[in-house]
Tab-separated table of C-alpha atoms and ligand atoms in Angstrom:
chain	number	residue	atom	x	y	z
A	750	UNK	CA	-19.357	-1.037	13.134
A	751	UNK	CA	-18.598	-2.612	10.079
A	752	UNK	CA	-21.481	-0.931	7.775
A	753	UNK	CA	-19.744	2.733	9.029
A	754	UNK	CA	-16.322	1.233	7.655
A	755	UNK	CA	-17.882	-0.016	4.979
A	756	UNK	CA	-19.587	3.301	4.330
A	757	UNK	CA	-16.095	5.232	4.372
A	758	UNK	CA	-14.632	2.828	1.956
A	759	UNK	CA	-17.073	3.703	-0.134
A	760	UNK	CA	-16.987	7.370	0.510
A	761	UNK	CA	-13.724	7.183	-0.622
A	762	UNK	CA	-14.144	5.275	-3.610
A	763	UNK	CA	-16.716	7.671	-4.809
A	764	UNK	CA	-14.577	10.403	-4.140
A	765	UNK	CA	-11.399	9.302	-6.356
A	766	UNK	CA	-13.758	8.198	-8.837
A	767	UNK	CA	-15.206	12.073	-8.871
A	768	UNK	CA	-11.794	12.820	-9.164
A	769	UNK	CA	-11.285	10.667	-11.995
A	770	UNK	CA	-14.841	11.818	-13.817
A	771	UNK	CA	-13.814	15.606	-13.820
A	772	UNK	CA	-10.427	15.270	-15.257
A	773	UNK	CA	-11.248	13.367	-18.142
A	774	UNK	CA	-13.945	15.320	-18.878
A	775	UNK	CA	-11.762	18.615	-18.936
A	776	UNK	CA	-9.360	16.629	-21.143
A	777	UNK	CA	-11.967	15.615	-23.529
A	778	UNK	CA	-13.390	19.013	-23.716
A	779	UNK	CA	-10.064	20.302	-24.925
A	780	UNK	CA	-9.478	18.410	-27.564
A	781	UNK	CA	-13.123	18.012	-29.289
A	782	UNK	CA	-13.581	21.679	-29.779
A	783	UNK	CA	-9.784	21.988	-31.200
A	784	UNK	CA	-11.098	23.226	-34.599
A	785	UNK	CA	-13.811	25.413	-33.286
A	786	UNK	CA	-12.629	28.877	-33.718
A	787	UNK	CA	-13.645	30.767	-30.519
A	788	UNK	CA	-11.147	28.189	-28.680
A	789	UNK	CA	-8.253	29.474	-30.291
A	790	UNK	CA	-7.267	31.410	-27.033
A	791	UNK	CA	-8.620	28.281	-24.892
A	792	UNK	CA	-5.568	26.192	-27.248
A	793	UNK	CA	-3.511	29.223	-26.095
A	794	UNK	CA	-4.064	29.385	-23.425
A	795	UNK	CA	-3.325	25.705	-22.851
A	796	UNK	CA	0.114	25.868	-25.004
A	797	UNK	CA	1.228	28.564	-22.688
A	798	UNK	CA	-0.066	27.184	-19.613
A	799	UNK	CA	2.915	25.572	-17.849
A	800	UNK	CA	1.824	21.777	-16.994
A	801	UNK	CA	3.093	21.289	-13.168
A	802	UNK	CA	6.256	19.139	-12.862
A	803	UNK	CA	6.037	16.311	-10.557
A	804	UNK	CA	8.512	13.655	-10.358
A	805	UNK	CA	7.615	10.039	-8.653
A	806	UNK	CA	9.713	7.465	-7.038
A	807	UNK	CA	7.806	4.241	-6.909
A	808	UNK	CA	9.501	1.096	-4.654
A	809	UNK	CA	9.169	-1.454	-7.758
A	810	UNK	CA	6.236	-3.880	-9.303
A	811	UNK	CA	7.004	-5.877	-5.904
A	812	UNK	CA	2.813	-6.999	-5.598
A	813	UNK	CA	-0.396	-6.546	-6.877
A	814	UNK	CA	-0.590	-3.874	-4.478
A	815	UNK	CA	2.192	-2.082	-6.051
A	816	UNK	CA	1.058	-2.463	-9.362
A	817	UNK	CA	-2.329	-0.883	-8.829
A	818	UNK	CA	-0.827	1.751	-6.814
A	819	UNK	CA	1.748	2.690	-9.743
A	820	UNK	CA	-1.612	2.469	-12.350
A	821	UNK	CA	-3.494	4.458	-9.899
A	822	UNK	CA	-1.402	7.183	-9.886
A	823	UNK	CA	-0.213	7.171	-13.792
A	824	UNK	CA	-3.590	7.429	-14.510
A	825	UNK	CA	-4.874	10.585	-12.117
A	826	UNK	CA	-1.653	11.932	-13.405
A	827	UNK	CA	-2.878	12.326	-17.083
A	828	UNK	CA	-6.317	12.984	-15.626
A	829	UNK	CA	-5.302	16.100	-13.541
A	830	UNK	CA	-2.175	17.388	-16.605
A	831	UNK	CA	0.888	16.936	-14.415
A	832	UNK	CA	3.993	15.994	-16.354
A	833	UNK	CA	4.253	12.787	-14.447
A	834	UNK	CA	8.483	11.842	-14.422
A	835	UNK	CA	8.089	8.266	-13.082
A	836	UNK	CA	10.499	6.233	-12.013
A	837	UNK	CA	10.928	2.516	-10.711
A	838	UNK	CA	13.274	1.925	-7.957
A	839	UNK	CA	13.516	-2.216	-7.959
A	840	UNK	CA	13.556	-2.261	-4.339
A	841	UNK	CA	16.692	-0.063	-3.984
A	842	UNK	CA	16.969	2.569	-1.831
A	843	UNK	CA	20.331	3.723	-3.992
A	844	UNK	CA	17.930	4.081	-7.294
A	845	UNK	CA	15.537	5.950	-4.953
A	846	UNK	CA	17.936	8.245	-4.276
A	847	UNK	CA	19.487	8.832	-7.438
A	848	UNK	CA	16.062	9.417	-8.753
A	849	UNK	CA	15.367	11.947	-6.201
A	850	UNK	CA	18.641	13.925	-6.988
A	851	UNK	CA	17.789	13.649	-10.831
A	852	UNK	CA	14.630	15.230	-9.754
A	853	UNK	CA	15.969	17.929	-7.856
A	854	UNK	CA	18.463	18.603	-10.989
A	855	UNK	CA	15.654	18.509	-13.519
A	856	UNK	CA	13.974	21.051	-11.367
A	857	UNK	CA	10.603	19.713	-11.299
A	858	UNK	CA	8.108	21.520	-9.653
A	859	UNK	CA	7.325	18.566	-6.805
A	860	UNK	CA	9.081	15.320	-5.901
A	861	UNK	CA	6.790	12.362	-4.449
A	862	UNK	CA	8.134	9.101	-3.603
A	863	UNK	CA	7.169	5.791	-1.281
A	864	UNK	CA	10.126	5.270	0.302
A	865	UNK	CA	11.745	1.796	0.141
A	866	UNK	CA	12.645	1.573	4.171
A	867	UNK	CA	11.968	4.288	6.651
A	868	UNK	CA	15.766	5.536	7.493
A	869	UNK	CA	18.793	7.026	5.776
A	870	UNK	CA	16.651	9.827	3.506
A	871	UNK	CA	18.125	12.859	5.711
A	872	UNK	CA	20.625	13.941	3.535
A	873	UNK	CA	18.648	13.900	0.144
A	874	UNK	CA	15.505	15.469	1.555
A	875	UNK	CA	17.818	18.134	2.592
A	876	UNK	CA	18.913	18.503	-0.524
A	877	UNK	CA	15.593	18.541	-2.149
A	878	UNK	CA	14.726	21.266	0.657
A	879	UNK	CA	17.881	23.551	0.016
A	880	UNK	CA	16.441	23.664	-3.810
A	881	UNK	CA	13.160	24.650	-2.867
A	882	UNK	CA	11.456	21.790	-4.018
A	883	UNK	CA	8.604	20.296	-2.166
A	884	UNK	CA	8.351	16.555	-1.350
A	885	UNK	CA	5.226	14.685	-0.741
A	886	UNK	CA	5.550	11.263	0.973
A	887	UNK	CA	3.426	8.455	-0.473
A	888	UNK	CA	2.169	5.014	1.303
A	889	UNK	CA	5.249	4.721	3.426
A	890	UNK	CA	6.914	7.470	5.745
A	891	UNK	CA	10.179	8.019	6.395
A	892	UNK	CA	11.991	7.884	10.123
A	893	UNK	CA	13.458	11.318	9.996
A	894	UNK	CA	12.692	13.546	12.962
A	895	UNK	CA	12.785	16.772	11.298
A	896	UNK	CA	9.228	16.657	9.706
A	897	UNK	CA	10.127	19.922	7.639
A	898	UNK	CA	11.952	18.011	4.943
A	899	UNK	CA	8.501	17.091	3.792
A	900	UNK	CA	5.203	18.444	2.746
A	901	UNK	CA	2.671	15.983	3.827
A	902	UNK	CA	2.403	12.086	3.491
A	903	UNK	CA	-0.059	10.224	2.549
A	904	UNK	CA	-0.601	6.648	3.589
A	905	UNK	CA	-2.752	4.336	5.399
A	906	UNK	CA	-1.464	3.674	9.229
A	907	UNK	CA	-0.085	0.172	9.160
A	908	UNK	CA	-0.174	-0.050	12.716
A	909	UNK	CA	-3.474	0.039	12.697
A	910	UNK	CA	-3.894	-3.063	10.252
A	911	UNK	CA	-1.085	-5.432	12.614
A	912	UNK	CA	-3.425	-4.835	15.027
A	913	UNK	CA	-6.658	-5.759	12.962
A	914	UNK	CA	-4.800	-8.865	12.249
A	915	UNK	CA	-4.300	-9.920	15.784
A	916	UNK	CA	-7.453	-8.869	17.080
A	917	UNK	CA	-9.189	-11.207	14.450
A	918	UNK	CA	-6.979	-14.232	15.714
A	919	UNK	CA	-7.918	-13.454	19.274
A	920	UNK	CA	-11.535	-13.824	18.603
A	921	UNK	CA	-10.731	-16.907	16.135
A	922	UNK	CA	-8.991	-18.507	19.598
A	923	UNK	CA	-10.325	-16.920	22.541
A	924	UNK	CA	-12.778	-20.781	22.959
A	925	UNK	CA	-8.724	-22.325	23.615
A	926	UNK	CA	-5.998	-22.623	25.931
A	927	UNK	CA	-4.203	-24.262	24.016
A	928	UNK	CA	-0.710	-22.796	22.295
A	929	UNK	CA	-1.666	-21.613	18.651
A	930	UNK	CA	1.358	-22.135	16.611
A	931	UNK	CA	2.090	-18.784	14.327
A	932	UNK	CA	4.727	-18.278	11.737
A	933	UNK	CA	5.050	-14.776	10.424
A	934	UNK	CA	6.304	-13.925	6.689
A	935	UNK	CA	7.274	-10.142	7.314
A	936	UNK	CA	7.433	-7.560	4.126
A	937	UNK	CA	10.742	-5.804	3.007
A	938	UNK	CA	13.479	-5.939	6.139
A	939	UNK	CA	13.153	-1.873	7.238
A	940	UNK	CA	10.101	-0.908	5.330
A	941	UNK	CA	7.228	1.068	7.807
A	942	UNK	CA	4.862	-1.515	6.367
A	943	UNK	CA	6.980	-4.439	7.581
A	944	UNK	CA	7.944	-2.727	11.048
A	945	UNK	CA	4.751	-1.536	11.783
A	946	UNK	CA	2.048	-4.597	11.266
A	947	UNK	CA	4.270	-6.677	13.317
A	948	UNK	CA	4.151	-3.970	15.990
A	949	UNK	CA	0.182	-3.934	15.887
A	950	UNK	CA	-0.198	-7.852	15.699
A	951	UNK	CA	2.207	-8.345	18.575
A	952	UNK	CA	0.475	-6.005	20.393
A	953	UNK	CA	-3.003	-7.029	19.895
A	954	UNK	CA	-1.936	-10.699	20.859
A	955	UNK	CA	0.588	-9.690	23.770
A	956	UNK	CA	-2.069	-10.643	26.308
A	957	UNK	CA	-2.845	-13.590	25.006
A	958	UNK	CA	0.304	-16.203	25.970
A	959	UNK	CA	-0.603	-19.286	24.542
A	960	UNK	CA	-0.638	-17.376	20.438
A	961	UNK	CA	2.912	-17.863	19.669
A	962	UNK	CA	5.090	-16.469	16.707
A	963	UNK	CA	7.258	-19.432	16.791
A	964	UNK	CA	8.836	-18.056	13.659
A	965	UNK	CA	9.010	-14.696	11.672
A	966	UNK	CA	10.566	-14.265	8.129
A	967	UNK	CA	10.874	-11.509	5.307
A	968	UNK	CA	9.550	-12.400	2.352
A	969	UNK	CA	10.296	-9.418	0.790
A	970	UNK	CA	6.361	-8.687	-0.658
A	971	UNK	CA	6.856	-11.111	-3.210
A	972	UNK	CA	5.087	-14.315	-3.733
A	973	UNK	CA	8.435	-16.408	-5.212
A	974	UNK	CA	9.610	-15.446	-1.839
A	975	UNK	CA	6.697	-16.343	0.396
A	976	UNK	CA	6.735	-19.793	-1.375
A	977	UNK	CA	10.717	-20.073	-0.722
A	978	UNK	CA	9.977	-18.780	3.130
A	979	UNK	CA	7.423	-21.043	3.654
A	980	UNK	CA	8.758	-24.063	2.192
A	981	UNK	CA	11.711	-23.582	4.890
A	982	UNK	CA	9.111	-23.148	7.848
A	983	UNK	CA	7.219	-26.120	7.095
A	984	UNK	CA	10.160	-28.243	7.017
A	985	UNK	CA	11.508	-26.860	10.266
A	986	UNK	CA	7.685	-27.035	12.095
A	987	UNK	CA	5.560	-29.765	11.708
A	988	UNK	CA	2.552	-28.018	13.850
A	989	UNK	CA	1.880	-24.610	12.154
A	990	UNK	CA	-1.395	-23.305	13.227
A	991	UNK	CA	-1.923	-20.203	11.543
A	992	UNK	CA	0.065	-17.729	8.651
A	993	UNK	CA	-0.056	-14.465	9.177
A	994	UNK	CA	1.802	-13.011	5.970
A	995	UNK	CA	2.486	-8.996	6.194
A	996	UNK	CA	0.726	-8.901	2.199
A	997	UNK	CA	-1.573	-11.233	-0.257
A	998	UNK	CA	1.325	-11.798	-2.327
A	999	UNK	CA	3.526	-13.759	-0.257
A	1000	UNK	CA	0.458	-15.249	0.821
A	1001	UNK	CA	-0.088	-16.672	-2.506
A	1002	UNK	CA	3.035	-18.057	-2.274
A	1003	UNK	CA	3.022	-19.552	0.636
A	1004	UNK	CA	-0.525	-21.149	-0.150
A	1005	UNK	CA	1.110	-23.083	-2.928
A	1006	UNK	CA	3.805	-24.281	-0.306
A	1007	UNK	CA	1.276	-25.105	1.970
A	1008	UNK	CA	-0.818	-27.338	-0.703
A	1009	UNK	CA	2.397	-29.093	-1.879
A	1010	UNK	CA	3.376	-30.382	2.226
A	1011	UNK	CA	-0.440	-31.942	1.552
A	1012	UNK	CA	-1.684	-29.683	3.703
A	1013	UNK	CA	-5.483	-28.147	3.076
A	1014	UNK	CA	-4.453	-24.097	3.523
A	1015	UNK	CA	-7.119	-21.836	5.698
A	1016	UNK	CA	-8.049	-25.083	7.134
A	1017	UNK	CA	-5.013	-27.163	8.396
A	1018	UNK	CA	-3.446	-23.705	9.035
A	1019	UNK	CA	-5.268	-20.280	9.162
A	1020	UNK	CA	-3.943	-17.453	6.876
A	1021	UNK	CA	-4.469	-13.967	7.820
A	1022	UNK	CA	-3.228	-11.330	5.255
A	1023	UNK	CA	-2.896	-7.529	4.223
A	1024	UNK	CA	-3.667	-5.784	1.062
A	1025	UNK	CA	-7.042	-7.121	-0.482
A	1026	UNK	CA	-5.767	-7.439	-4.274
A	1027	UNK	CA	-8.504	-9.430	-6.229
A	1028	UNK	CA	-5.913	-12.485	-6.254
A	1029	UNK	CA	-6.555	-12.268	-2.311
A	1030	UNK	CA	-9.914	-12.244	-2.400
A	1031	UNK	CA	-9.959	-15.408	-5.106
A	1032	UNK	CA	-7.837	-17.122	-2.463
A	1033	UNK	CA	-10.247	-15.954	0.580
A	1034	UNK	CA	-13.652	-16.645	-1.405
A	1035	UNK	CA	-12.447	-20.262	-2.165
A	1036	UNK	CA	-11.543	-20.507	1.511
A	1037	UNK	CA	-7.738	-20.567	1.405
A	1038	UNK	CA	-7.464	-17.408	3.590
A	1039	UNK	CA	-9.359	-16.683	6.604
A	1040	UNK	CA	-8.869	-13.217	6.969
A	1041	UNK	CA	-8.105	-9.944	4.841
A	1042	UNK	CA	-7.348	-6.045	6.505
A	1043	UNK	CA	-7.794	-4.175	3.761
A	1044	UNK	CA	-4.857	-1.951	2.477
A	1045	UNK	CA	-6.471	0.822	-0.353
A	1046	UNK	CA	-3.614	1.417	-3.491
A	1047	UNK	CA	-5.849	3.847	-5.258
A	1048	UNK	CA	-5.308	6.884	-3.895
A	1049	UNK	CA	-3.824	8.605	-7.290
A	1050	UNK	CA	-6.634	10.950	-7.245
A	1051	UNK	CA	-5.550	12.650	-4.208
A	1052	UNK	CA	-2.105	12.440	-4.326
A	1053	UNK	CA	-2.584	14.763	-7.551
A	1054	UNK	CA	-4.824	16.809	-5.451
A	1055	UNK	CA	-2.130	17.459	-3.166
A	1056	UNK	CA	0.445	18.334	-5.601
A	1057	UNK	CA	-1.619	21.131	-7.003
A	1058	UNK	CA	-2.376	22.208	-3.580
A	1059	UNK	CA	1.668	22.240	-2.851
A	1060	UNK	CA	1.634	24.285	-6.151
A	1061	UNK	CA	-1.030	26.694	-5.406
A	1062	UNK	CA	0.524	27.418	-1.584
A	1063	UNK	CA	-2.383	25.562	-0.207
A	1064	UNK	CA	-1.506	24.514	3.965
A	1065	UNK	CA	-1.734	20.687	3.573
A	1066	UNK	CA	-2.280	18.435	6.339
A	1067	UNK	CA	0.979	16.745	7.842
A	1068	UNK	CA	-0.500	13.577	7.965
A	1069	UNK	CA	-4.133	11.839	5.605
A	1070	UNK	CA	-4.811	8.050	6.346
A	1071	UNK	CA	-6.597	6.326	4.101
A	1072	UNK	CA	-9.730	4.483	5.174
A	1073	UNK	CA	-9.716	0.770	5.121
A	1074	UNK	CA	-12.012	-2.051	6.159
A	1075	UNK	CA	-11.251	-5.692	6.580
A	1076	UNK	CA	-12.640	-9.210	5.588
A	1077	UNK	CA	-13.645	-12.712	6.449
A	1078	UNK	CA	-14.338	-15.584	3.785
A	1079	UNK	CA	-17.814	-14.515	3.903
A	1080	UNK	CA	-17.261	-10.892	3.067
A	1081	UNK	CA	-14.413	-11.656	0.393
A	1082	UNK	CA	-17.183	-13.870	-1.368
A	1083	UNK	CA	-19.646	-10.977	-1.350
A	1084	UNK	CA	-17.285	-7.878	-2.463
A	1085	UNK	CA	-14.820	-9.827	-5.098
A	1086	UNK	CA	-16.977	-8.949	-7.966
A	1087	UNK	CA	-16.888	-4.964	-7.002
A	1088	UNK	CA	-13.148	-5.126	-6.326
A	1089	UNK	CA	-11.032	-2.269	-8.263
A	1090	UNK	CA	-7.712	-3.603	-7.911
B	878	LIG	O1	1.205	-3.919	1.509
B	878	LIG	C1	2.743	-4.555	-0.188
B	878	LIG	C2	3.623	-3.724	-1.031
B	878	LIG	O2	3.753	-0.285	1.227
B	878	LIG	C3	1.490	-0.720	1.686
B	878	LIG	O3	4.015	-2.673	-0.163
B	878	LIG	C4	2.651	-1.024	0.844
B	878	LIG	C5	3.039	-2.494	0.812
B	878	LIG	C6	1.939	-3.463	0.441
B	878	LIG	O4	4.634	-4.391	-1.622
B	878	LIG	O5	2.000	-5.465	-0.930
């Protein structure tokens, strides 16, 4: 079971990296035979070629996630020659959507963007729509039940990693009877990440009456906030059992918290997490958190993939999840060398 994940990961990994290999290469080739004089009409050729358009609303530089997610598709970006108009949202859904309307009157040639929270993008995606311009939807989706107003999206299912989460801590329990005291640190109030894994923990522990969420905070995906969050939930709660924090980052945080009470963390209480950034893995090798579901950032490559598809007319699917595994200390001690991000 876990070799075949482990095998798709991979598959994956090799597959961006091919991605990765050939664009380079083509770049490279360009610009070492500049001089040569039978590539005068490949220069041309080039000059005259019209680069594709695409511009990119990113959330913000939130986590570690984020970060490698925003490097990940810079990168690919330059790899593939798309004039890449990024743009940094800070957490706002008002800067999203005054990028996306810059976008639309710039007239770029595709608009991708991970939206912030999952409601209130009708009206601009119409807009986008009306101009003819295509929009691709990036990590998180958006609420809107007219699925014309985008292309595709592309984004792991975050259902899917709640529920990793809680079926991990119903193994970790299933010897006890005993109530297991959990406090939740959610991600961004409204986001499809922060909706969604507390969906597929609660329902992977719904069966299971004595693990309790006695308590369930945002901490916003950042670790300043985790700390804050769980500084207030240890003071309130003197028997916390086990963290489950919706990313590594406020994880982080909340391990510091947890170490000032005096308290040993992944012992005196369990920590599940999502992500998998190296910083999470540190944390899990040393034996600070229990359990990791894997969330993949790097999927640059084939977002650029599907914005020359988009380009070329190509029928895209509605929907690609990205493959993801998930880790106990063990397994975080064994792949934290070989981790990309
Ligand atoms: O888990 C978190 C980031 O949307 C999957 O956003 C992403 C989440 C990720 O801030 O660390």
């Amino acid at each position: 079971m876990r070799k075949a994940k482990k095998v798709g990961v991979l598959t994956l990994l090799m597959s961006l990296m091919l991605v990765t290999a050939c664009g380079s290469n083509n770049g490279a080739t360009t610009k070492e035979n500049a001089n040569q004089p039978d590539k005068t009409t490949t220069e041309a050729t080039v000059a005259t070629d019209k680069k594709i358009v695409f511009g990119f609303s990113q959330v913000g530089a939130e986590s570690g996630w984020r970060t490698a997610n925003t490097t990940s598709i810079q990168d690919s970006a330059k790899e593939a020659g798309i004039d890449l108009k990024f743009s940094d949202a800070q957490q706002k859904q008002e800067n999203q959507i005054k990028a996306l309307r810059s976008f639309i009157q710039q007239k770029v040639d595709v608009i991708g963007f991970s939206p912030v929270v999952e409601s209130g993008w009708d009206t601009v995606l119409k807009e986008a729509k009306d101009a003819g311009i295509p929009v691709i939807l990036t990590d998180r989706s958006v609420d809107s039940t007219d699925t014309s107003l985008y292309v595709t999206f592309l984004g792991s299912d975050f259902v899917l990693e709640g529920q990793k989460a809680g079926e991990w801590l119903v193994e970790e329990y299933k010897d006890t009877t005993d109530q297991v005291n959990i406090v939740e640190l959610q991600g961004t109030t409204g986001s499809a990440p922060a909706i969604d894994r507390k969906e597929g923990f609660e329902a992977a522990i719904k069966d299971h009456s004595n693990l309790k969420i006695i308590t369930s905070q945002t901490g916003d995906f950042t670790r300043a906030k985790g700390k804050e969050v769980m500084q207030a939930f240890l003071k309130a709660n003197k028997d916390i059992d086990v963290l489950y924090a919706h990313n590594d980052d406020m994880a982080l945080g909340a391990i510091q918290a947890i170490e000032a009470a005096g308290l040993k963390p992944g012992v005196d209480i369990k920590i599940i997490t999502v992500d998998g950034i190296k910083d999470g893995f540190q944390a899990a090798s040393e034996g600070k958190i229990n359990f990791i579901v894997e969330c993949n950032p790097l999927f640059g490559g084939q977002l650029m993939e599907a914005v020359k598809g988009v380009v070329e007319g190509k029928e895209l699917p509605k929907r690609t999840v990205t493959e993801e595994g998930t880790f106990t200390i063990e397994q975080a001690k064994e792949a934290l060398p070989n981790r990309k991000y």
